[in-house]
Short mmCIF file of C-alpha atoms in Angstrom, two decimals:
data_model
loop_
_atom_site.label_atom_id
_atom_site.label_comp_id
_atom_site.label_asym_id
_atom_site.label_seq_id
_atom_site.Cartn_x
_atom_site.Cartn_y
_atom_site.Cartn_z
CA MET A 1 3.82 -3.87 -28.21
CA PRO A 2 1.63 -3.41 -25.04
CA GLU A 3 3.40 -2.88 -21.80
CA THR A 4 3.47 -5.89 -19.49
CA PRO A 5 3.20 -5.75 -15.71
CA LEU A 6 6.60 -7.35 -15.47
CA GLY A 7 8.15 -4.77 -17.88
CA ALA A 8 6.46 -1.84 -16.12
CA PHE A 9 7.75 -2.91 -12.76
CA LEU A 10 11.35 -3.43 -13.97
CA ARG A 11 11.31 -0.04 -15.69
CA ALA A 12 9.93 1.70 -12.62
CA ARG A 13 12.39 0.18 -10.20
CA ARG A 14 15.29 0.80 -12.63
CA ALA A 15 14.39 4.40 -12.92
CA ARG A 16 14.44 4.96 -9.16
CA LEU A 17 18.07 3.87 -8.92
CA ALA A 18 20.98 6.37 -9.56
CA PRO A 19 24.42 5.01 -10.62
CA SER A 20 25.83 6.43 -7.42
CA ASP A 21 23.47 4.26 -5.43
CA LEU A 22 25.44 1.16 -6.72
CA GLY A 23 28.93 2.76 -6.69
CA LEU A 24 28.88 3.33 -10.47
CA ALA A 25 30.29 6.28 -12.21
CA ALA A 26 27.67 8.41 -14.00
CA THR A 27 29.39 8.34 -17.42
CA GLY A 28 27.84 10.00 -20.46
CA ARG A 29 24.48 11.97 -20.79
CA ARG A 30 21.36 10.11 -19.71
CA ARG A 31 18.22 10.65 -21.59
CA THR A 32 16.14 9.11 -18.79
CA PRO A 33 16.63 8.99 -15.02
CA GLY A 34 17.88 5.86 -13.32
CA LEU A 35 20.13 2.98 -14.37
CA ARG A 36 20.62 1.90 -17.92
CA ARG A 37 19.46 -1.51 -18.97
CA GLU A 38 23.00 -2.67 -19.61
CA GLU A 39 23.98 -1.61 -16.06
CA VAL A 40 21.20 -3.77 -14.59
CA ALA A 41 22.10 -6.61 -16.85
CA ALA A 42 25.72 -6.53 -15.96
CA ARG A 43 24.94 -6.60 -12.24
CA ALA A 44 22.42 -9.45 -12.72
CA GLY A 45 24.92 -11.52 -14.73
CA ILE A 46 22.75 -11.61 -17.88
CA SER A 47 23.09 -10.15 -21.33
CA PRO A 48 21.69 -6.67 -22.10
CA ASP A 49 19.61 -8.17 -24.96
CA TYR A 50 18.04 -10.74 -22.66
CA TYR A 51 17.24 -8.06 -19.99
CA ALA A 52 15.65 -5.73 -22.77
CA ARG A 53 13.56 -8.66 -23.94
CA LEU A 54 12.24 -9.06 -20.36
CA GLU A 55 11.28 -5.27 -20.08
CA GLN A 56 9.67 -5.43 -23.52
CA GLY A 57 7.65 -8.62 -22.87
CA ARG A 58 9.41 -10.63 -25.55
CA GLN A 59 11.05 -13.09 -23.22
CA ARG A 60 9.47 -16.31 -21.90
CA VAL A 61 9.38 -17.11 -18.10
CA PRO A 62 12.92 -16.52 -16.90
CA THR A 63 14.52 -18.86 -14.28
CA GLY A 64 14.55 -18.27 -10.60
CA PRO A 65 18.24 -17.53 -10.43
CA VAL A 66 17.89 -14.95 -13.17
CA LEU A 67 15.14 -13.22 -11.35
CA ASP A 68 17.13 -13.37 -8.10
CA GLY A 69 20.11 -11.74 -9.96
CA ILE A 70 17.79 -8.94 -11.26
CA ALA A 71 16.29 -8.48 -7.75
CA ASP A 72 19.82 -8.06 -6.31
CA ALA A 73 20.77 -5.64 -9.14
CA LEU A 74 17.77 -3.48 -8.39
CA ARG A 75 18.16 -3.76 -4.64
CA LEU A 76 14.70 -5.04 -4.06
CA ALA A 77 13.43 -5.70 -0.63
CA ASP A 78 12.09 -9.25 0.19
CA ALA A 79 8.54 -8.32 -0.53
CA GLU A 80 9.47 -6.71 -3.85
CA ARG A 81 11.57 -9.79 -4.74
CA ALA A 82 8.51 -12.13 -4.07
CA TYR A 83 6.34 -9.71 -6.18
CA LEU A 84 8.93 -9.86 -9.11
CA HIS A 85 8.72 -13.74 -9.03
CA ARG A 86 4.93 -13.65 -9.09
CA LEU A 87 4.88 -11.14 -12.01
CA ALA A 88 7.23 -13.36 -13.86
CA GLY A 89 5.09 -16.50 -13.30
CA ARG A 90 7.82 -18.33 -11.26
CA ARG A 91 5.76 -18.60 -8.16
CA PRO A 92 2.02 -19.34 -8.15
CA ALA A 93 -0.20 -16.85 -6.28
CA PRO A 94 -0.74 -17.87 -2.64
CA GLU A 95 -3.90 -19.82 -2.09
CA ARG A 96 -6.51 -17.36 -0.61
CA PRO A 97 -9.61 -18.67 1.17
CA GLU A 98 -12.89 -17.22 0.27
CA GLU A 99 -13.29 -13.80 1.89
CA ARG A 100 -15.30 -14.03 5.11
CA ARG A 101 -17.75 -11.26 5.87
CA GLY A 102 -17.43 -11.64 9.60
CA VAL A 103 -14.65 -10.42 11.85
CA PRO A 104 -13.24 -12.77 14.42
CA ALA A 105 -14.46 -12.19 18.04
CA SER A 106 -10.78 -11.91 19.12
CA THR A 107 -10.28 -9.02 16.74
CA LEU A 108 -13.41 -7.30 17.96
CA ALA A 109 -12.34 -7.77 21.50
CA LEU A 110 -8.96 -6.18 20.71
CA LEU A 111 -10.54 -3.11 19.23
CA ASP A 112 -12.86 -2.94 22.26
CA THR A 113 -9.93 -2.74 24.69
CA LEU A 114 -8.40 0.38 23.08
CA ASP A 115 -10.77 2.94 24.66
CA ALA A 116 -8.57 6.02 23.94
CA ALA A 117 -6.96 4.96 20.69
CA PRO A 118 -8.59 4.82 17.30
CA ALA A 119 -8.25 1.23 16.05
CA PHE A 120 -9.80 -0.56 13.00
CA ALA A 121 -9.50 -3.78 11.04
CA THR A 122 -9.10 -3.70 7.26
CA GLY A 123 -9.33 -6.34 4.41
CA PRO A 124 -6.89 -6.75 1.51
CA THR A 125 -8.20 -3.73 -0.44
CA PHE A 126 -8.29 -1.76 2.85
CA ASP A 127 -12.01 -1.80 3.25
CA LEU A 128 -12.94 -1.13 6.88
CA LEU A 129 -14.19 -4.29 8.40
CA ALA A 130 -14.65 -3.06 12.01
CA TRP A 131 -13.64 -0.11 14.03
CA ASN A 132 -13.97 1.18 17.63
CA ARG A 133 -15.55 4.47 18.89
CA PRO A 134 -12.39 6.50 18.78
CA ALA A 135 -11.86 5.47 15.19
CA ALA A 136 -15.41 6.52 14.45
CA LEU A 137 -14.48 10.09 15.67
CA LEU A 138 -11.24 10.11 13.66
CA MET A 139 -12.86 8.95 10.45
CA ALA A 140 -16.05 11.10 10.70
CA GLU A 141 -18.54 8.26 11.44
CA PRO A 142 -17.69 5.74 8.67
CA ALA A 143 -21.04 3.86 9.49
CA ARG A 144 -22.90 6.92 8.12
CA ARG A 145 -20.93 7.02 5.00
CA PRO A 146 -21.61 5.29 1.64
CA PRO A 147 -19.82 1.90 1.14
CA HIS A 148 -17.13 3.19 -1.05
CA GLU A 149 -15.99 5.66 1.59
CA ARG A 150 -15.66 3.00 4.21
CA ASN A 151 -12.09 2.35 3.09
CA LEU A 152 -8.72 3.41 4.53
CA LEU A 153 -7.61 4.37 0.99
CA TRP A 154 -10.46 6.78 0.76
CA GLN A 155 -9.70 8.23 4.23
CA VAL A 156 -6.03 8.91 3.27
CA PHE A 157 -6.44 10.04 -0.41
CA CYS A 158 -9.96 11.52 -0.72
CA CYS A 159 -11.27 12.43 2.81
CA PRO A 160 -10.62 16.13 3.58
CA TYR A 161 -9.13 15.18 7.05
CA GLY A 162 -6.38 13.06 5.49
CA SER A 163 -5.92 14.14 1.97
CA ARG A 164 -5.06 17.78 2.60
CA THR A 165 -1.49 17.08 3.69
CA ALA A 166 1.24 15.94 1.35
CA ASP A 167 2.95 14.10 4.26
CA ASN A 168 0.38 11.29 3.93
CA HIS A 169 1.42 10.75 0.27
CA ALA A 170 5.33 11.06 0.42
CA PRO A 171 6.70 8.47 -2.06
CA GLU A 172 9.46 7.03 0.13
CA ARG A 173 7.72 6.67 3.57
CA SER A 174 4.20 7.48 4.23
CA ILE A 175 0.88 5.76 5.07
CA GLY A 176 -0.25 6.34 1.58
CA ALA A 177 2.92 4.87 0.04
CA ASP A 178 2.53 1.78 2.21
CA LEU A 179 -1.13 1.27 1.43
CA VAL A 180 -0.55 1.54 -2.26
CA ALA A 181 2.46 -0.87 -2.09
CA SER A 182 0.31 -3.34 -0.31
CA LEU A 183 -2.48 -3.05 -2.80
CA ARG A 184 -0.09 -3.58 -5.69
CA ALA A 185 1.20 -6.78 -4.06
CA HIS A 186 -2.38 -7.97 -3.66
CA HIS A 187 -3.03 -6.99 -7.38
CA ALA A 188 -0.18 -9.27 -8.44
CA ASP A 189 -1.84 -12.21 -6.81
CA ARG A 190 -5.17 -11.40 -8.72
CA PRO A 191 -4.32 -9.85 -12.10
CA ALA A 192 -7.62 -10.87 -13.57
CA ASP A 193 -9.68 -9.45 -10.68
CA ARG A 194 -11.95 -6.81 -12.52
CA ASN A 195 -13.22 -5.40 -9.21
CA LEU A 196 -9.62 -4.80 -7.94
CA ALA A 197 -8.75 -3.26 -11.23
CA ASP A 198 -11.77 -1.00 -11.12
CA LEU A 199 -10.84 0.13 -7.50
CA VAL A 200 -7.29 1.10 -8.72
CA ASP A 201 -8.83 3.02 -11.64
CA ARG A 202 -11.34 4.76 -9.36
CA PHE A 203 -8.72 5.96 -6.88
CA SER A 204 -6.33 6.90 -9.62
CA ALA A 205 -8.98 9.17 -11.19
CA ALA A 206 -10.00 10.60 -7.88
CA SER A 207 -6.49 11.26 -6.42
CA PRO A 208 -3.49 12.37 -8.35
CA ALA A 209 -1.38 11.38 -5.35
CA PHE A 210 -2.69 7.84 -5.44
CA ALA A 211 -2.06 7.66 -9.23
CA ALA A 212 1.66 8.85 -8.63
CA LEU A 213 2.25 6.34 -6.04
CA TRP A 214 0.80 3.54 -8.14
CA SER A 215 3.11 4.37 -10.92
CA HIS A 216 6.06 3.83 -8.55
CA HIS A 217 5.58 0.08 -8.56
CA ARG A 218 6.45 -0.50 -4.92
CA ALA A 219 5.16 -3.71 -3.41
CA GLY A 220 5.15 -4.77 0.18
CA PRO A 221 3.11 -4.88 3.41
CA PRO A 222 2.13 -1.82 5.46
CA GLY A 223 4.23 -0.96 8.43
CA PRO A 224 3.96 1.42 11.45
CA GLY A 225 4.23 5.20 10.78
CA ARG A 226 2.53 8.57 11.13
CA LEU A 227 -0.98 9.58 10.04
CA HIS A 228 -1.27 13.36 9.39
CA VAL A 229 -4.76 14.70 10.06
CA ARG A 230 -6.51 18.06 10.07
CA HIS A 231 -9.57 17.35 12.31
CA PRO A 232 -11.65 20.05 14.08
CA ALA A 233 -11.96 17.89 17.21
CA LEU A 234 -8.17 17.18 17.72
CA ASP A 235 -5.38 19.39 18.89
CA THR A 236 -2.65 17.48 17.09
CA ASP A 237 -1.92 17.16 13.40
CA VAL A 238 0.09 13.91 13.75
CA LEU A 239 -0.94 10.46 15.13
CA GLU A 240 1.59 7.70 15.42
CA TYR A 241 0.16 4.30 14.35
CA THR A 242 1.18 0.75 14.48
CA VAL A 243 0.04 -2.11 12.30
CA LEU A 244 -0.81 -5.76 13.30
CA ALA A 245 -1.05 -8.52 10.65
CA LEU A 246 -3.94 -10.84 11.34
CA PRO A 247 -3.95 -14.45 10.71
CA GLU A 248 -6.40 -14.02 7.79
CA PRO A 249 -4.45 -13.15 4.59
CA GLY A 250 -4.45 -9.59 3.80
CA ARG A 251 -6.13 -8.45 6.99
CA TYR A 252 -4.60 -5.89 9.37
CA VAL A 253 -5.38 -3.92 12.50
CA PHE A 254 -4.28 -0.28 12.65
CA ALA A 255 -4.03 1.41 16.03
CA CYS A 256 -3.36 5.18 16.20
CA LEU A 257 -1.71 6.60 19.37
CA ALA A 258 -2.52 10.07 20.52
CA PRO A 259 0.08 12.12 22.55
CA PRO A 260 -0.50 11.64 26.22
CA GLY A 261 -2.30 14.29 28.18
CA GLY A 262 -3.62 16.47 25.39
CA ARG A 263 -7.09 17.33 24.11
CA THR A 264 -6.86 14.73 21.44
CA ARG A 265 -6.57 11.77 23.79
CA ARG A 266 -9.30 13.24 26.03
CA ALA A 267 -11.61 13.64 22.95
CA PHE A 268 -11.14 10.04 22.00
CA ALA A 269 -11.78 8.82 25.55
CA ALA A 270 -14.87 11.02 25.92
CA PHE A 271 -16.25 9.87 22.63
CA ALA A 272 -15.81 6.23 23.61
CA ALA A 273 -17.32 6.75 27.03
CA GLU A 274 -20.26 8.65 25.78
CA ARG A 275 -21.33 6.15 23.25
CA GLY A 276 -19.78 3.00 24.45
CA VAL A 277 -16.63 1.19 23.23
CA GLU A 278 -18.14 -1.25 20.72
CA ALA A 279 -16.50 -2.39 17.56
CA GLN A 280 -18.75 -1.88 14.60
CA VAL A 281 -18.99 -3.96 11.47
CA PRO A 282 -20.43 -2.39 8.40
CA GLY A 283 -23.45 -4.07 6.98
#
């Protein structure tokens, strides 16, 4: 029987919990890591057979309370709980307006004001929609790159500046883990989107780190963190960044903050002054 997205998610999340995480005694030898099905079922208040049928794709759409019980048993965060409901067909995918090619003037103005901080706007699959001059320096002039490289996923998983450090791909907390979790949540809303599936296949083939994170089945929005870079023009290997969710669904602004006073901040400011602080939108 082919694996279902719901079954794959349940198995992945079950495998990432140890009995000790839930105060359970680790009795008997375990052939695979994580909780047993019957342990999840007991905590969710359902029968082991019913839970097994869910994982195996043999059970029709479960009720909302059953899904909430499973979410509690697996200690899912709010975004993962919503993702579970969408996978099970209990909540319709949110209505998404047709993607607009343009970027609102207010977003462009925000990017323009950050003259010493790389800042850029991204879409639901993390295509770069607009960026300021410091971001052009950080990302090696994305305007000159082919379209498939004008993407934050490419910058983190494939570009030499971002992909050479494992810190960007740590499974529990990293920019790579957050991006993949957000992409998976977007994927749940559009399971039949062939272009989205092709994007996942392309990055999985190009980056073992991406493929590994995709297999973890995390789902949720990106948050602030650290970007690890190895860039010849910068004197730091770490940039703190923050994330702002825009009103348009799936769009974000990322702003990277260089340490004060160092060569990195001066390089960003000089690059912006030399060429003008102007947000760019790829054609």
